[in-house]
Amino acid sequence: MENTQKRVGVIGGVRIPFCRNNTAYADVGNFGMSVKVLGALVERFGLHGVELGEVAMGAVIKHSSDWNLAREALLSSGLAPTTPGITTARACGTSLDNTIIIANKIAAGQIEAGIAGGSDTTSDVPIVYGARLRKRLLAMNRAKTPLDKLKVALRGFSLGELKPSFPGVAEPRTGKSMGDHCEQMAKEWHIAREAQDQLALDSHHKLAAAYDAGFFEDLLVPFRGLRRDGFLRPDSSLEKLAALKPAFDKSSGHGTLTAGNSTGLSDGAAAVLLGSDAWAAQRGLKVQAYLRDAEVAAVDFVHGEGLLMAPTIAVPRMLARHGLSLQDFDYYEIHEAFAAQVLCTLRAWESADYCKQRLGLDAPLGSIDPAKLNVHGSSLAVGHPFAATGARIVATLAKLLEQRGSGRGLISICTAGGMGVTAILER
């Protein structure tokens, strides 16, 4: 059968600066940030009044009223109101997933163009109450008369029912946070604290250099007085990082993950425009790079596998489909949830035992050139609003490939729930 899939072009992306929670965007929320990045994308590519095939946005932490955040945000973005919108969530992989969703529709010929992105805030979080109060309120709503409602409200009521519950960061299946799980991974793979701090420092220095070189001028739209990411510390040093205390394993004396080599709670949003060659040409737009393939995998972290190791499985599956080796890339964008997680991933690909026993390979995937890894910094320096990171990375890598003129880039993102989302971009 003839392959009728269309090539999927990444035309460009924008984001707002990412910042620490409870700072510049504390009162904006996911809707406001999503409108900002979608509106900026509309402005940049002249999409006022244009009907796109789909807008896929996402948010991990959102209010129930944001059940279709994508549709509501696009209605305020300048796009034609006849543009559909879908809202998704897969933790840290959300907006890379959305990129895949849009790309698959374009490749299949179902649509010609669309936008993928995501937004997250840990400042404006949904606050809920316990089951007893929830059941009481529902019973009051069912009661017929005001007197019956009053009886339900007062019967057996205690002030403890008013205690709010905030969103947790623990894995429901294990009760452990992502940081706790990553500490276990660091110990299993013997990742030293010094190596983690060095990777974090490199991320800050590379991001600062990219800003100074003007790389982000067309990728970033100023917002709420911010023109750079609020996490960036260009004056950081190994000495400063070494002085930080462990953030998760605080009692054993062997904890290595700190606030300096782990991503902080972040607010932000990002989006990318995708389209077929014909659509881009019709509108006079240039394609920066093409999305060649993607792969998602999961691990059994409940029974011992590392929570954030799923990309180590997804990547070789994707490479095998195309007859590529791990070294056949000019850029590697590996999301820095934790410095230890990146280092565990690299060490696993270098391990003959892991590659044979877990991946079923005859030989290790091998090492990569460190000079090609996260060349303009990544999440440790940029920040990590969960659902926005994937779109940030896609936009960054597409521009890198455009500037280079040709090449291939690998994207690897670990997620909560023991999953990984990966992709290949080419030019």
GROMACS .gro file of C-alpha atoms in nm:
model
  427
    1MET     CA    1   0.000   0.000   0.000
    2GLU     CA    2   0.132   0.342  -0.092
    3ASN     CA    3   0.230   0.562   0.202
    4THR     CA    4   0.003   0.865   0.175
    5GLN     CA    5   0.106   1.029   0.502
    6LYS     CA    6   0.182   1.396   0.480
    7ARG     CA    7   0.494   1.549   0.629
    8VAL     CA    8   0.421   1.745   0.945
    9GLY     CA    9   0.605   2.072   0.978
   10VAL     CA   10   0.683   2.261   1.296
   11ILE     CA   11   0.633   2.620   1.185
   12GLY     CA   12   0.724   2.785   1.514
   13GLY     CA   13   0.637   2.830   1.877
   14VAL     CA   14   0.610   3.084   2.153
   15ARG     CA   15   0.601   3.082   2.530
   16ILE     CA   16   0.586   3.322   2.817
   17PRO     CA   17   0.877   3.328   3.063
   18PHE     CA   18   0.841   3.051   3.318
   19CYS     CA   19   0.847   3.164   3.680
   20ARG     CA   20   0.832   3.037   4.034
   21ASN     CA   21   0.488   2.973   4.171
   22ASN     CA   22   0.327   3.245   4.382
   23THR     CA   23   0.518   3.519   4.201
   24ALA     CA   24   0.439   3.709   3.878
   25TYR     CA   25   0.160   3.483   3.754
   26ALA     CA   26   0.002   3.397   4.088
   27ASP     CA   27  -0.336   3.546   3.993
   28VAL     CA   28  -0.335   3.469   3.619
   29GLY     CA   29  -0.430   3.102   3.610
   30ASN     CA   30  -0.415   2.854   3.326
   31PHE     CA   31  -0.679   3.031   3.119
   32GLY     CA   32  -0.497   3.366   3.123
   33MET     CA   33  -0.161   3.211   3.040
   34SER     CA   34  -0.311   2.997   2.763
   35VAL     CA   35  -0.481   3.298   2.606
   36LYS     CA   36  -0.153   3.487   2.618
   37VAL     CA   37   0.052   3.224   2.432
   38LEU     CA   38  -0.222   3.143   2.180
   39GLY     CA   39  -0.273   3.512   2.113
   40ALA     CA   40   0.102   3.561   2.069
   41LEU     CA   41   0.113   3.272   1.821
   42VAL     CA   42  -0.180   3.423   1.629
   43GLU     CA   43   0.002   3.758   1.615
   44ARG     CA   44   0.334   3.610   1.508
   45PHE     CA   45   0.196   3.402   1.221
   46GLY     CA   46  -0.094   3.622   1.108
   47LEU     CA   47  -0.371   3.383   1.208
   48HIS     CA   48  -0.642   3.637   1.298
   49GLY     CA   49  -0.977   3.494   1.197
   50VAL     CA   50  -0.816   3.176   1.061
   51GLU     CA   51  -0.992   2.845   1.118
   52LEU     CA   52  -0.745   2.572   1.216
   53GLY     CA   53  -0.818   2.202   1.221
   54GLU     CA   54  -0.762   2.166   1.593
   55VAL     CA   55  -0.610   2.331   1.897
   56ALA     CA   56  -0.486   2.080   2.156
   57MET     CA   57  -0.387   2.235   2.488
   58GLY     CA   58  -0.344   2.079   2.827
   59ALA     CA   59  -0.300   2.140   3.197
   60VAL     CA   60  -0.213   1.898   3.474
   61ILE     CA   61  -0.336   2.104   3.767
   62LYS     CA   62  -0.661   2.275   3.673
   63HIS     CA   63  -1.001   2.367   3.808
   64SER     CA   64  -1.307   2.166   3.712
   65SER     CA   65  -1.437   2.476   3.533
   66ASP     CA   66  -1.142   2.443   3.294
   67TRP     CA   67  -1.275   2.114   3.159
   68ASN     CA   68  -1.206   2.233   2.803
   69LEU     CA   69  -0.934   2.488   2.856
   70ALA     CA   70  -0.820   2.468   2.494
   71ARG     CA   71  -1.157   2.562   2.348
   72GLU     CA   72  -1.217   2.848   2.592
   73ALA     CA   73  -0.866   2.991   2.543
   74LEU     CA   74  -0.879   2.976   2.162
   75LEU     CA   75  -1.209   3.166   2.167
   76SER     CA   76  -1.015   3.457   2.320
   77SER     CA   77  -0.704   3.417   2.103
   78GLY     CA   78  -0.806   3.575   1.772
   79LEU     CA   79  -0.849   3.245   1.590
   80ALA     CA   80  -1.178   3.182   1.411
   81PRO     CA   81  -1.438   3.068   1.664
   82THR     CA   82  -1.509   2.773   1.434
   83THR     CA   83  -1.174   2.619   1.539
   84PRO     CA   84  -1.222   2.307   1.757
   85GLY     CA   85  -1.030   2.262   2.081
   86ILE     CA   86  -0.941   1.960   2.293
   87THR     CA   87  -0.789   1.956   2.643
   88THR     CA   88  -0.555   1.676   2.753
   89ALA     CA   89  -0.322   1.577   3.035
   90ARG     CA   90  -0.034   1.334   3.069
   91ALA     CA   91   0.166   1.507   3.340
   92CYS     CA   92   0.501   1.639   3.213
   93GLY     CA   93   0.450   1.497   2.863
   94THR     CA   94   0.121   1.677   2.802
   95SER     CA   95   0.218   1.929   2.534
   96LEU     CA   96   0.449   1.688   2.354
   97ASP     CA   97   0.151   1.453   2.350
   98ASN     CA   98  -0.057   1.736   2.206
   99THR     CA   99   0.208   1.792   1.940
  100ILE     CA  100   0.174   1.423   1.849
  101ILE     CA  101  -0.207   1.447   1.843
  102ILE     CA  102  -0.200   1.741   1.601
  103ALA     CA  103   0.079   1.587   1.394
  104ASN     CA  104  -0.104   1.257   1.353
  105LYS     CA  105  -0.416   1.435   1.228
  106ILE     CA  106  -0.211   1.633   0.978
  107ALA     CA  107  -0.020   1.323   0.864
  108ALA     CA  108  -0.347   1.135   0.812
  109GLY     CA  109  -0.491   1.419   0.606
  110GLN     CA  110  -0.769   1.490   0.856
  111ILE     CA  111  -0.655   1.849   0.910
  112GLU     CA  112  -0.401   2.081   0.747
  113ALA     CA  113  -0.281   2.274   1.052
  114GLY     CA  114  -0.322   2.303   1.426
  115ILE     CA  115  -0.173   2.429   1.749
  116ALA     CA  116  -0.036   2.220   2.035
  117GLY     CA  117   0.053   2.348   2.377
  118GLY     CA  118  -0.001   2.351   2.747
  119SER     CA  119  -0.018   2.561   3.059
  120ASP     CA  120   0.030   2.491   3.427
  121THR     CA  121   0.018   2.678   3.752
  122THR     CA  122   0.095   2.564   4.102
  123SER     CA  123  -0.013   2.904   4.234
  124ASP     CA  124  -0.383   2.887   4.145
  125VAL     CA  125  -0.461   2.530   4.247
  126PRO     CA  126  -0.803   2.373   4.305
  127ILE     CA  127  -0.882   2.339   4.674
  128VAL     CA  128  -1.127   2.064   4.760
  129TYR     CA  129  -1.288   1.933   5.076
  130GLY     CA  130  -1.318   1.587   5.220
  131ALA     CA  131  -1.574   1.321   5.135
  132ARG     CA  132  -1.795   1.393   5.439
  133LEU     CA  133  -1.851   1.758   5.351
  134ARG     CA  134  -1.891   1.677   4.983
  135LYS     CA  135  -2.159   1.417   5.058
  136ARG     CA  136  -2.330   1.660   5.296
  137LEU     CA  137  -2.346   1.932   5.031
  138LEU     CA  138  -2.481   1.690   4.772
  139ALA     CA  139  -2.746   1.572   5.020
  140MET     CA  140  -2.842   1.934   5.089
  141ASN     CA  141  -2.883   1.989   4.717
  142ARG     CA  142  -3.119   1.690   4.696
  143ALA     CA  143  -3.328   1.802   4.994
  144LYS     CA  144  -3.663   1.949   4.889
  145THR     CA  145  -3.742   2.218   5.146
  146PRO     CA  146  -3.532   2.480   5.324
  147LEU     CA  147  -3.601   2.302   5.656
  148ASP     CA  148  -3.484   1.969   5.516
  149LYS     CA  149  -3.171   2.137   5.382
  150LEU     CA  150  -3.100   2.285   5.726
  151LYS     CA  151  -3.146   1.947   5.894
  152VAL     CA  152  -2.900   1.784   5.654
  153ALA     CA  153  -2.653   2.068   5.704
  154LEU     CA  154  -2.652   2.037   6.083
  155ARG     CA  155  -2.694   1.665   6.142
  156GLY     CA  156  -2.363   1.528   6.273
  157PHE     CA  157  -2.166   1.828   6.144
  158SER     CA  158  -1.815   1.887   6.280
  159LEU     CA  159  -1.571   2.171   6.211
  160GLY     CA  160  -1.318   1.915   6.091
  161GLU     CA  161  -1.521   1.878   5.773
  162LEU     CA  162  -1.412   2.230   5.674
  163LYS     CA  163  -1.044   2.134   5.654
  164PRO     CA  164  -0.938   2.185   5.288
  165SER     CA  165  -0.735   1.941   5.082
  166PHE     CA  166  -0.467   2.066   4.845
  167PRO     CA  167  -0.343   1.879   4.534
  168GLY     CA  168  -0.074   1.631   4.627
  169VAL     CA  169   0.250   1.554   4.448
  170ALA     CA  170   0.270   1.193   4.560
  171GLU     CA  171   0.214   0.896   4.331
  172PRO     CA  172  -0.124   0.748   4.432
  173ARG     CA  173   0.008   0.392   4.393
  174THR     CA  174   0.313   0.434   4.617
  175GLY     CA  175   0.249   0.742   4.831
  176LYS     CA  176   0.596   0.867   4.737
  177SER     CA  177   0.673   1.194   4.564
  178MET     CA  178   0.853   1.209   4.232
  179GLY     CA  179   1.158   1.333   4.418
  180ASP     CA  180   1.147   1.034   4.652
  181HIS     CA  181   1.130   0.801   4.355
  182CYS     CA  182   1.417   0.982   4.182
  183GLU     CA  183   1.628   0.950   4.497
  184GLN     CA  184   1.580   0.575   4.472
  185MET     CA  185   1.688   0.586   4.107
  186ALA     CA  186   1.996   0.790   4.192
  187LYS     CA  187   2.100   0.534   4.451
  188GLU     CA  188   2.031   0.239   4.218
  189TRP     CA  189   2.238   0.390   3.937
  190HIS     CA  190   2.506   0.536   4.169
  191ILE     CA  191   2.459   0.895   4.052
  192ALA     CA  192   2.685   1.122   4.257
  193ARG     CA  193   2.568   1.452   4.402
  194GLU     CA  194   2.856   1.632   4.232
  195ALA     CA  195   2.749   1.512   3.887
  196GLN     CA  196   2.393   1.629   3.951
  197ASP     CA  197   2.509   1.973   4.062
  198GLN     CA  198   2.735   2.005   3.759
  199LEU     CA  199   2.450   1.925   3.520
  200ALA     CA  200   2.231   2.182   3.693
  201LEU     CA  201   2.503   2.446   3.676
  202ASP     CA  202   2.559   2.375   3.307
  203SER     CA  203   2.187   2.420   3.243
  204HIS     CA  204   2.188   2.767   3.400
  205HIS     CA  205   2.502   2.876   3.217
  206LYS     CA  206   2.377   2.750   2.879
  207LEU     CA  207   2.038   2.917   2.922
  208ALA     CA  208   2.202   3.247   3.021
  209ALA     CA  209   2.430   3.231   2.717
  210ALA     CA  210   2.132   3.163   2.489
  211TYR     CA  211   1.951   3.467   2.626
  212ASP     CA  212   2.261   3.683   2.580
  213ALA     CA  213   2.292   3.561   2.220
  214GLY     CA  214   1.929   3.657   2.147
  215PHE     CA  215   1.816   3.301   2.076
  216PHE     CA  216   1.483   3.343   2.255
  217GLU     CA  217   1.384   3.679   2.104
  218ASP     CA  218   1.119   3.526   1.875
  219LEU     CA  219   1.035   3.232   2.101
  220LEU     CA  220   0.944   3.425   2.412
  221VAL     CA  221   0.681   3.693   2.464
  222PRO     CA  222   0.723   3.918   2.771
  223PHE     CA  223   0.447   3.884   3.028
  224ARG     CA  224   0.369   4.048   3.359
  225GLY     CA  225   0.700   4.236   3.356
  226LEU     CA  226   0.909   3.924   3.295
  227ARG     CA  227   1.142   3.899   2.998
  228ARG     CA  228   1.347   3.603   3.123
  229ASP     CA  229   1.269   3.289   3.315
  230GLY     CA  230   1.241   3.346   3.687
  231PHE     CA  231   1.446   3.036   3.772
  232LEU     CA  232   1.756   3.141   3.578
  233ARG     CA  233   2.062   3.186   3.801
  234PRO     CA  234   2.353   3.284   3.574
  235ASP     CA  235   2.571   3.355   3.879
  236SER     CA  236   2.522   3.010   4.029
  237SER     CA  237   2.829   2.806   4.117
  238LEU     CA  238   2.918   2.456   4.228
  239GLU     CA  239   2.996   2.595   4.571
  240LYS     CA  240   2.649   2.745   4.605
  241LEU     CA  241   2.483   2.428   4.483
  242ALA     CA  242   2.694   2.209   4.713
  243ALA     CA  243   2.578   2.411   5.015
  244LEU     CA  244   2.213   2.315   4.964
  245LYS     CA  245   2.064   2.045   5.184
  246PRO     CA  246   1.887   1.736   5.050
  247ALA     CA  247   1.524   1.811   4.960
  248PHE     CA  248   1.376   1.462   4.979
  249ASP     CA  249   1.598   1.214   5.164
  250LYS     CA  250   1.667   1.440   5.460
  251SER     CA  251   1.747   1.184   5.728
  252SER     CA  252   1.967   0.907   5.591
  253GLY     CA  253   2.271   1.123   5.527
  254HIS     CA  254   2.282   0.992   5.169
  255GLY     CA  255   2.028   1.217   4.996
  256THR     CA  256   2.159   1.381   4.677
  257LEU     CA  257   1.857   1.562   4.531
  258THR     CA  258   1.835   1.928   4.634
  259ALA     CA  259   1.640   2.238   4.538
  260GLY     CA  260   1.933   2.324   4.311
  261ASN     CA  261   1.942   2.005   4.106
  262SER     CA  262   1.563   1.953   4.096
  263THR     CA  263   1.301   2.159   3.914
  264GLY     CA  264   1.095   2.394   4.129
  265LEU     CA  265   0.719   2.449   4.131
  266SER     CA  266   0.651   2.661   3.824
  267ASP     CA  267   0.392   2.866   3.637
  268GLY     CA  268   0.396   2.913   3.260
  269ALA     CA  269   0.259   2.825   2.917
  270ALA     CA  270   0.388   2.741   2.568
  271ALA     CA  271   0.243   2.655   2.226
  272VAL     CA  272   0.362   2.550   1.878
  273LEU     CA  273   0.207   2.582   1.532
  274LEU     CA  274   0.211   2.272   1.311
  275GLY     CA  275   0.106   2.238   0.950
  276SER     CA  276   0.140   2.050   0.623
  277ASP     CA  277   0.383   2.173   0.358
  278ALA     CA  278   0.093   2.284   0.138
  279TRP     CA  279  -0.076   2.482   0.416
  280ALA     CA  280   0.248   2.653   0.515
  281ALA     CA  281   0.328   2.743   0.155
  282GLN     CA  282  -0.022   2.878   0.097
  283ARG     CA  283   0.019   3.116   0.389
  284GLY     CA  284   0.379   3.207   0.307
  285LEU     CA  285   0.514   3.046   0.623
  286LYS     CA  286   0.845   2.862   0.653
  287VAL     CA  287   0.875   2.519   0.814
  288GLN     CA  288   1.151   2.503   1.072
  289ALA     CA  289   1.164   2.124   1.111
  290TYR     CA  290   0.954   1.812   1.062
  291LEU     CA  291   0.818   1.576   1.324
  292ARG     CA  292   0.928   1.236   1.199
  293ASP     CA  293   0.805   1.000   1.470
  294ALA     CA  294   0.707   0.964   1.834
  295GLU     CA  295   0.682   0.691   2.094
  296VAL     CA  296   0.527   0.655   2.439
  297ALA     CA  297   0.619   0.391   2.696
  298ALA     CA  298   0.546   0.302   3.058
  299VAL     CA  299   0.727   0.117   3.338
  300ASP     CA  300   0.605  -0.091   3.632
  301PHE     CA  301   0.730   0.152   3.896
  302VAL     CA  302   0.497   0.006   4.159
  303HIS     CA  303   0.699  -0.316   4.155
  304GLY     CA  304   1.048  -0.176   4.144
  305GLU     CA  305   1.125  -0.005   3.815
  306GLY     CA  306   1.240   0.354   3.830
  307LEU     CA  307   0.946   0.594   3.805
  308LEU     CA  308   1.118   0.817   3.549
  309MET     CA  309   1.288   0.551   3.337
  310ALA     CA  310   1.018   0.501   3.071
  311PRO     CA  311   1.200   0.716   2.810
  312THR     CA  312   1.485   0.465   2.817
  313ILE     CA  313   1.235   0.216   2.671
  314ALA     CA  314   1.050   0.447   2.432
  315VAL     CA  315   1.362   0.578   2.259
  316PRO     CA  316   1.510   0.245   2.141
  317ARG     CA  317   1.169   0.136   2.007
  318MET     CA  318   1.157   0.454   1.800
  319LEU     CA  319   1.518   0.418   1.685
  320ALA     CA  320   1.457   0.061   1.572
  321ARG     CA  321   1.169   0.166   1.346
  322HIS     CA  322   1.403   0.394   1.153
  323GLY     CA  323   1.729   0.202   1.169
  324LEU     CA  324   1.891   0.477   1.374
  325SER     CA  325   2.149   0.457   1.650
  326LEU     CA  326   2.148   0.675   1.959
  327GLN     CA  327   2.444   0.861   1.816
  328ASP     CA  328   2.262   0.961   1.494
  329PHE     CA  329   2.144   1.294   1.635
  330ASP     CA  330   2.275   1.649   1.631
  331TYR     CA  331   2.077   1.757   1.937
  332TYR     CA  332   1.932   1.581   2.239
  333GLU     CA  333   1.659   1.755   2.437
  334ILE     CA  334   1.616   1.552   2.756
  335HIS     CA  335   1.374   1.714   2.998
  336GLU     CA  336   1.549   1.789   3.327
  337ALA     CA  337   1.287   1.701   3.585
  338PHE     CA  338   1.585   1.623   3.806
  339ALA     CA  339   1.952   1.620   3.717
  340ALA     CA  340   1.965   1.265   3.856
  341GLN     CA  341   1.689   1.151   3.620
  342VAL     CA  342   1.883   1.272   3.315
  343LEU     CA  343   2.199   1.101   3.439
  344CYS     CA  344   2.012   0.777   3.516
  345THR     CA  345   1.872   0.775   3.163
  346LEU     CA  346   2.214   0.823   3.006
  347ARG     CA  347   2.371   0.559   3.229
  348ALA     CA  348   2.098   0.308   3.146
  349TRP     CA  349   2.162   0.347   2.772
  350GLU     CA  350   2.533   0.290   2.839
  351SER     CA  351   2.465  -0.026   3.045
  352ALA     CA  352   2.507  -0.356   2.860
  353ASP     CA  353   2.307  -0.539   3.130
  354TYR     CA  354   2.014  -0.296   3.123
  355CYS     CA  355   2.002  -0.282   2.744
  356LYS     CA  356   2.008  -0.660   2.719
  357GLN     CA  357   1.782  -0.756   3.009
  358ARG     CA  358   1.526  -0.472   2.997
  359LEU     CA  359   1.543  -0.358   2.635
  360GLY     CA  360   1.625  -0.690   2.468
  361LEU     CA  361   1.920  -0.544   2.278
  362ASP     CA  362   2.238  -0.725   2.183
  363ALA     CA  363   2.454  -0.429   2.278
  364PRO     CA  364   2.422  -0.108   2.479
  365LEU     CA  365   2.282   0.196   2.301
  366GLY     CA  366   2.598   0.376   2.410
  367SER     CA  367   2.678   0.728   2.516
  368ILE     CA  368   2.596   1.062   2.359
  369ASP     CA  369   2.812   1.368   2.304
  370PRO     CA  370   2.754   1.594   2.609
  371ALA     CA  371   2.807   1.900   2.387
  372LYS     CA  372   2.484   1.809   2.204
  373LEU     CA  373   2.269   1.772   2.517
  374ASN     CA  374   2.025   2.053   2.607
  375VAL     CA  375   2.252   2.301   2.431
  376HIS     CA  376   2.054   2.606   2.544
  377GLY     CA  377   1.968   2.477   2.891
  378SER     CA  378   1.655   2.297   3.001
  379SER     CA  379   1.406   2.263   3.282
  380LEU     CA  380   1.646   2.300   3.575
  381ALA     CA  381   1.719   2.655   3.462
  382VAL     CA  382   1.402   2.736   3.266
  383GLY     CA  383   1.146   2.595   3.509
  384HIS     CA  384   0.889   2.323   3.455
  385PRO     CA  385   0.519   2.413   3.434
  386PHE     CA  386   0.417   2.051   3.377
  387ALA     CA  387   0.198   2.078   3.068
  388ALA     CA  388   0.405   2.353   2.903
  389THR     CA  389   0.746   2.182   2.891
  390GLY     CA  390   0.689   1.967   2.582
  391ALA     CA  391   0.587   2.259   2.362
  392ARG     CA  392   0.881   2.462   2.492
  393ILE     CA  393   1.118   2.184   2.391
  394VAL     CA  394   0.961   2.131   2.047
  395ALA     CA  395   0.984   2.502   1.967
  396THR     CA  396   1.343   2.524   2.090
  397LEU     CA  397   1.460   2.218   1.897
  398ALA     CA  398   1.283   2.322   1.577
  399LYS     CA  399   1.461   2.657   1.584
  400LEU     CA  400   1.795   2.491   1.655
  401LEU     CA  401   1.750   2.269   1.350
  402GLU     CA  402   1.644   2.565   1.136
  403GLN     CA  403   1.953   2.760   1.239
  404ARG     CA  404   2.175   2.460   1.165
  405GLY     CA  405   2.017   2.416   0.823
  406SER     CA  406   1.982   2.039   0.852
  407GLY     CA  407   2.001   1.768   1.113
  408ARG     CA  408   1.810   1.553   1.355
  409GLY     CA  409   1.702   1.601   1.716
  410LEU     CA  410   1.577   1.364   1.986
  411ILE     CA  411   1.321   1.466   2.249
  412SER     CA  412   1.283   1.266   2.571
  413ILE     CA  413   1.037   1.356   2.846
  414CYS     CA  414   0.968   1.152   3.160
  415THR     CA  415   0.630   1.186   3.332
  416ALA     CA  416   0.454   1.110   3.655
  417GLY     CA  417   0.279   0.776   3.657
  418GLY     CA  418   0.588   0.602   3.523
  419MET     CA  419   0.555   0.705   3.158
  420GLY     CA  420   0.776   0.862   2.894
  421VAL     CA  421   0.700   1.057   2.576
  422THR     CA  422   0.967   1.083   2.305
  423ALA     CA  423   0.992   1.220   1.952
  424ILE     CA  424   1.228   1.280   1.660
  425LEU     CA  425   1.249   1.613   1.475
  426GLU     CA  426   1.438   1.648   1.147
  427ARG     CA  427   1.527   1.910   0.891
   0.00000   0.00000   0.00000
